[in-house]
Every structure is written in C-alpha cells, then in structure tokens.
PDB file of C-alpha atoms and ligand atoms in Angstrom:
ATOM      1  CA  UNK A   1    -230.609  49.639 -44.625  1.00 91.00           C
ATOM      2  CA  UNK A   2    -228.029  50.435 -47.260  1.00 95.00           C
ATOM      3  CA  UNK A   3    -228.577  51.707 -51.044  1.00 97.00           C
ATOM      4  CA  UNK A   4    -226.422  51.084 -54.067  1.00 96.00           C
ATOM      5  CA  UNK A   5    -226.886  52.816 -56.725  1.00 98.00           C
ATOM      6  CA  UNK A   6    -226.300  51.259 -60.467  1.00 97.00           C
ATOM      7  CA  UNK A   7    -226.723  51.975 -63.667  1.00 98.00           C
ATOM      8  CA  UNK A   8    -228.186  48.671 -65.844  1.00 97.00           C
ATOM      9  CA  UNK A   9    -226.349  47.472 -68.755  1.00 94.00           C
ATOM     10  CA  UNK A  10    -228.658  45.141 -70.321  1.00 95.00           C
ATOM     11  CA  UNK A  11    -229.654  47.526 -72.931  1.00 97.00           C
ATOM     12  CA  UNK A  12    -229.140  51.298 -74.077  1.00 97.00           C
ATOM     13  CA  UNK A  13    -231.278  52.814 -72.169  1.00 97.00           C
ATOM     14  CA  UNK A  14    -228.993  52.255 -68.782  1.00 97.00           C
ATOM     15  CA  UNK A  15    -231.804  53.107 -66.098  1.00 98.00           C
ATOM     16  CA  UNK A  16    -230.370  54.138 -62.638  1.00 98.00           C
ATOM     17  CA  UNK A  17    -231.104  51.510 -60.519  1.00 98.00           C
ATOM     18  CA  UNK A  18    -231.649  51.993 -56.325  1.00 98.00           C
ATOM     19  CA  UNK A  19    -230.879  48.418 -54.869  1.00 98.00           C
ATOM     20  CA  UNK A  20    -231.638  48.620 -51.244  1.00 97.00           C
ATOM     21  CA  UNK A  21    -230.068  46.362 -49.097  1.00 96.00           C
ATOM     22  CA  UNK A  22    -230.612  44.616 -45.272  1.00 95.00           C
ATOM     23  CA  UNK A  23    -226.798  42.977 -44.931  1.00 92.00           C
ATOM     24  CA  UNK A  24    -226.541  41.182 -48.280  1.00 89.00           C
ATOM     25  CA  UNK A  25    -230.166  40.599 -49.052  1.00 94.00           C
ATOM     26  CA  UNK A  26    -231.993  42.365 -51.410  1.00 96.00           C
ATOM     27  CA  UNK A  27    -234.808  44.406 -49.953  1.00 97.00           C
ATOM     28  CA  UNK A  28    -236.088  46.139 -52.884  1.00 97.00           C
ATOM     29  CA  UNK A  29    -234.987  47.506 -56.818  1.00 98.00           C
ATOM     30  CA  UNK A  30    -235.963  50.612 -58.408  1.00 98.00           C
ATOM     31  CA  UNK A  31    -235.545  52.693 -61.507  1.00 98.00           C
ATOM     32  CA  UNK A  32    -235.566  49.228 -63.952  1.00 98.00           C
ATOM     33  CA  UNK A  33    -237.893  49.828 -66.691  1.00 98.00           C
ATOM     34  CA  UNK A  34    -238.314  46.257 -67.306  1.00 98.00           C
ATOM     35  CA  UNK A  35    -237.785  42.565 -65.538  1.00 98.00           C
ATOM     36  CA  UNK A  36    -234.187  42.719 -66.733  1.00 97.00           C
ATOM     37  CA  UNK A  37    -233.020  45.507 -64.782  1.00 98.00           C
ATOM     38  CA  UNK A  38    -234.323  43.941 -61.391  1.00 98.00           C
ATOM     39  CA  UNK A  39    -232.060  40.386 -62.219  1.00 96.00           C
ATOM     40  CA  UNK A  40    -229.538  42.153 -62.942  1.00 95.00           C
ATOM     41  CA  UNK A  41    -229.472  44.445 -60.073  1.00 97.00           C
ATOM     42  CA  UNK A  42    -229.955  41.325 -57.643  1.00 96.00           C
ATOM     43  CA  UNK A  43    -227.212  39.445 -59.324  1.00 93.00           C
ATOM     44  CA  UNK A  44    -224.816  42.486 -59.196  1.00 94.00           C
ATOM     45  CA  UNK A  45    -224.828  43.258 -55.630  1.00 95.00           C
ATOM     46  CA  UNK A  46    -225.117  39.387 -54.920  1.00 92.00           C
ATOM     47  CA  UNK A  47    -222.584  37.763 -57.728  1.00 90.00           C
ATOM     48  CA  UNK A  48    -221.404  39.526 -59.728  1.00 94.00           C
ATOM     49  CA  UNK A  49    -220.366  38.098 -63.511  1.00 94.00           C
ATOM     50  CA  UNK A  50    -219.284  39.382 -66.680  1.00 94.00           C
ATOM     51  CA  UNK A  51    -218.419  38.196 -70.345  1.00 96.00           C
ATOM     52  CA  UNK A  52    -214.673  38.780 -71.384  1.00 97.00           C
ATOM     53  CA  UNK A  53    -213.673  39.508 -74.626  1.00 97.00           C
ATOM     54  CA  UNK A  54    -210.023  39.770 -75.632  1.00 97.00           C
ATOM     55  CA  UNK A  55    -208.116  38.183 -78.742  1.00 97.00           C
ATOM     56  CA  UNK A  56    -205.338  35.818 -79.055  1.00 97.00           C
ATOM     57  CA  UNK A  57    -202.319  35.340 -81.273  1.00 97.00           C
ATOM     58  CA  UNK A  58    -202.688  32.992 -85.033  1.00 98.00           C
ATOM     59  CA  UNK A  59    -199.662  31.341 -86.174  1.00 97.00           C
ATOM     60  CA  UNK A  60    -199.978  30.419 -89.865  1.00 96.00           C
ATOM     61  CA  UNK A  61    -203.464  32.635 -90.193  1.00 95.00           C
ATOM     62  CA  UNK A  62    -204.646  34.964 -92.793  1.00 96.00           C
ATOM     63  CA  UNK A  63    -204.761  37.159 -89.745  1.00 96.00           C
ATOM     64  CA  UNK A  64    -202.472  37.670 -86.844  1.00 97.00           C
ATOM     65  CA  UNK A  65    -205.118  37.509 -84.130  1.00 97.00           C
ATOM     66  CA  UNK A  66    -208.626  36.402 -83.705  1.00 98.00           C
ATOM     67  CA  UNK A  67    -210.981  37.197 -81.843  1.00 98.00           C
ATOM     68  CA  UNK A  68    -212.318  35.177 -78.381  1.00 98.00           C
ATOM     69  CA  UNK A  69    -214.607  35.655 -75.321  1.00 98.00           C
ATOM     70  CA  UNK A  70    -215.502  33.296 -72.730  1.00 98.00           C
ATOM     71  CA  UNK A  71    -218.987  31.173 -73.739  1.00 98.00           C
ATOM     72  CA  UNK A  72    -220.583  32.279 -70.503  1.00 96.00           C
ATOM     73  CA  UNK A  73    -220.258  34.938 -67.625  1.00 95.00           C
ATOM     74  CA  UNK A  74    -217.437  34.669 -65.511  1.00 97.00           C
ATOM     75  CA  UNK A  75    -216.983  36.474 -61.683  1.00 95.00           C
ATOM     76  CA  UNK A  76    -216.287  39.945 -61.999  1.00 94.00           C
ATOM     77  CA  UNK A  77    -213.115  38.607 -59.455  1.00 94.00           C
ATOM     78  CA  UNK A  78    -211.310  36.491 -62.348  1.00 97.00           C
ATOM     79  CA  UNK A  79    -211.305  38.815 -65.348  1.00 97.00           C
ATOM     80  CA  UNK A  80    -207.666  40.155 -64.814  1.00 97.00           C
ATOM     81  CA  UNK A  81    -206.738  36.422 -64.419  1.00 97.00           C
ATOM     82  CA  UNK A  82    -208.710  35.204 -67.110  1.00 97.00           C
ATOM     83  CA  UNK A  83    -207.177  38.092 -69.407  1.00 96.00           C
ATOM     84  CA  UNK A  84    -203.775  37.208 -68.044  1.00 97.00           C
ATOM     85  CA  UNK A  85    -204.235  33.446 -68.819  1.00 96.00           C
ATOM     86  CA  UNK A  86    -204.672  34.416 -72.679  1.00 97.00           C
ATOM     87  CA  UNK A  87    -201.797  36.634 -72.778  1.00 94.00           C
ATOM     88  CA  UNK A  88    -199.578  33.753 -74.463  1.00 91.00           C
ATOM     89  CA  UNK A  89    -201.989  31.744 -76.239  1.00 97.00           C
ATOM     90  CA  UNK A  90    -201.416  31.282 -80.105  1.00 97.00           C
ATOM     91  CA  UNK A  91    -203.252  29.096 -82.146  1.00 97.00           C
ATOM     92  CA  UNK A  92    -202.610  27.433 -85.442  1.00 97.00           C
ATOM     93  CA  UNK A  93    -204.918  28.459 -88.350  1.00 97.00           C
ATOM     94  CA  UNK A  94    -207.469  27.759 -89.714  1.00 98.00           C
ATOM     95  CA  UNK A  95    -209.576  28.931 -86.665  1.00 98.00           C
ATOM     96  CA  UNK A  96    -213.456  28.374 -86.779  1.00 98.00           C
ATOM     97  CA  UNK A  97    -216.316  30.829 -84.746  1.00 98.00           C
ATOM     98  CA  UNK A  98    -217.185  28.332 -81.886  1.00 98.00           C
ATOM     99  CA  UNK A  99    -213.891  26.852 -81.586  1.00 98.00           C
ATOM    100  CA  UNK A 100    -212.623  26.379 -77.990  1.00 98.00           C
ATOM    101  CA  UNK A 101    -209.278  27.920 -77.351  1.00 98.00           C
ATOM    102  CA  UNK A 102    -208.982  27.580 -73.685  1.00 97.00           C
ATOM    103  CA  UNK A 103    -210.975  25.008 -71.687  1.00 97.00           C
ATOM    104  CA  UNK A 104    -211.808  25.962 -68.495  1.00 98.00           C
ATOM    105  CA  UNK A 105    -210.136  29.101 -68.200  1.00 98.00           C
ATOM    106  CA  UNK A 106    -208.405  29.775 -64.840  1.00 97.00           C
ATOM    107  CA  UNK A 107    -210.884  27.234 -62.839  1.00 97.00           C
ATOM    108  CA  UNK A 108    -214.331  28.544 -64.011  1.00 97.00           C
ATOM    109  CA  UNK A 109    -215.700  26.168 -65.980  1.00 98.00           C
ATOM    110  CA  UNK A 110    -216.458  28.328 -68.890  1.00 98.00           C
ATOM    111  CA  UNK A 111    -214.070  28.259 -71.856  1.00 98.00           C
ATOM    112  CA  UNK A 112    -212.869  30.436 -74.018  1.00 98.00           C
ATOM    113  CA  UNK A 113    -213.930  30.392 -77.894  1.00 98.00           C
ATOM    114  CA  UNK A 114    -213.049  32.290 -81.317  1.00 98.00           C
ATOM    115  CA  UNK A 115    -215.835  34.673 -82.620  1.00 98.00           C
ATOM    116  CA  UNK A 116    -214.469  35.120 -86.207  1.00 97.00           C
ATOM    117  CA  UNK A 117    -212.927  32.512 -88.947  1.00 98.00           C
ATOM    118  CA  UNK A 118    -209.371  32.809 -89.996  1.00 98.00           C
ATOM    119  CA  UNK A 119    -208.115  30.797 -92.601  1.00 95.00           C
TER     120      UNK A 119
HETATM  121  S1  LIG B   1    -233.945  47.997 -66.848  1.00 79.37           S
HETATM  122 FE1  LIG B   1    -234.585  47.130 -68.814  1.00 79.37          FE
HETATM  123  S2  LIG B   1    -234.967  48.954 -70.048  1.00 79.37           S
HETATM  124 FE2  LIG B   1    -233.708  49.638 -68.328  1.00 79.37          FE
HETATM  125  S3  LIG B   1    -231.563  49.500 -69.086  1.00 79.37           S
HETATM  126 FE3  LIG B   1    -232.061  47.564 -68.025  1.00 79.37          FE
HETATM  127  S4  LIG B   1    -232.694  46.194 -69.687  1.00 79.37           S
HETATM  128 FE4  LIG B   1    -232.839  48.293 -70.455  1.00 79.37          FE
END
C-alpha cells in the first residue's frame, strides 16, 4: 500500500488529505471534511484536471486583452500546451463573456471562452 498526501482545493479550508493506494486504485481517503474532498482526492491521483485561465490579445478593443479560461477542466498534462496554443491569439472587439475564442483547444474538447466584455 502506498499514501499520497494532498491538500484539497475545493474550498478555503484546504484539508490534508491521506489517499491510500493498492497500484492505482483507491483504497481509502482521509482528512476531507466533506464529500468534496473524497472526489477530488479520487480524481487527483486517478485523472487529474484543471481549469486554465490566461488572457488573449484585442485588436480594435477598449482594452488590449481580455480575459479567457477553458469552459471545463482540462488534464493537468495539456496546460503548458493549452497556454502555449493562446500565446498568439488576438481577437477583434467587441468581445462578449461566453464567447468562444478557441474551439477545441489543443484536442480536448473543451474550448476556450472570454470572461469579461470589451467593447
Ligand atoms: S474537503 Fe471539503 S471542507 Fe475540506 S477543503 Fe475540500 S471542499 Fe473544503
């Protein structure tokens, strides 16, 4: 049996979770306060995801950038790649929250989309 140890980020409390581990199943979590610390454990040792936030280049804007993130978690494995693939991304103003900037970024399925206006 192995142990990780991790600290839960689903709120500010960050318990210390013990996942302990037979190979790559999931014996047992502890330290979680609540339900959210135990999927979260699981899913971190299993597959782990995470939402990207970064912001791209306006052309024509009341503001040079705007802000994005990807709609849904991504793997923890295509981050750098998904922060490279917005690197040289501009779009042309006006820019609405919600609007998609990059389908399917680098072969996840999840796209990218602003979370501010600029006019
Ligand atoms: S286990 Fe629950 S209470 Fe503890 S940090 Fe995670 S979400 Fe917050």
């Amino acid at each position: 049996m192995e142990e990780r140890y991790l600290t839960c980020i689903g709120c500010p409390m960050g318990c210390a979770l013990t996942v302990t581990m037979n190979g790559n199943e999931v014996v047992s979590v502890t330290g979680n306060t609540c339900k959210r610390g135990d999927d979260y454990a699981r899913k971190e040792v299993t597959n782990p995801t995470r939402i990207v936030t970064s912001t791209v280049k306006v052309l024509n804007g009341s503001a040079e950038t705007v802000s994005v993130k990807t709609k849904e978690d991504i793997p923890k494995g295509k981050i750098f790649e998904c922060v490279k693939a917005l690197k040289g991304v501009e779009v042309k103003a006006p820019v609405h929250i919600g609007d998609v900037i990059l389908s399917n970024v680098v072969d996840t399925g999840v796209d990218i989309v602003a979370t501010k206006d600029v006019n």
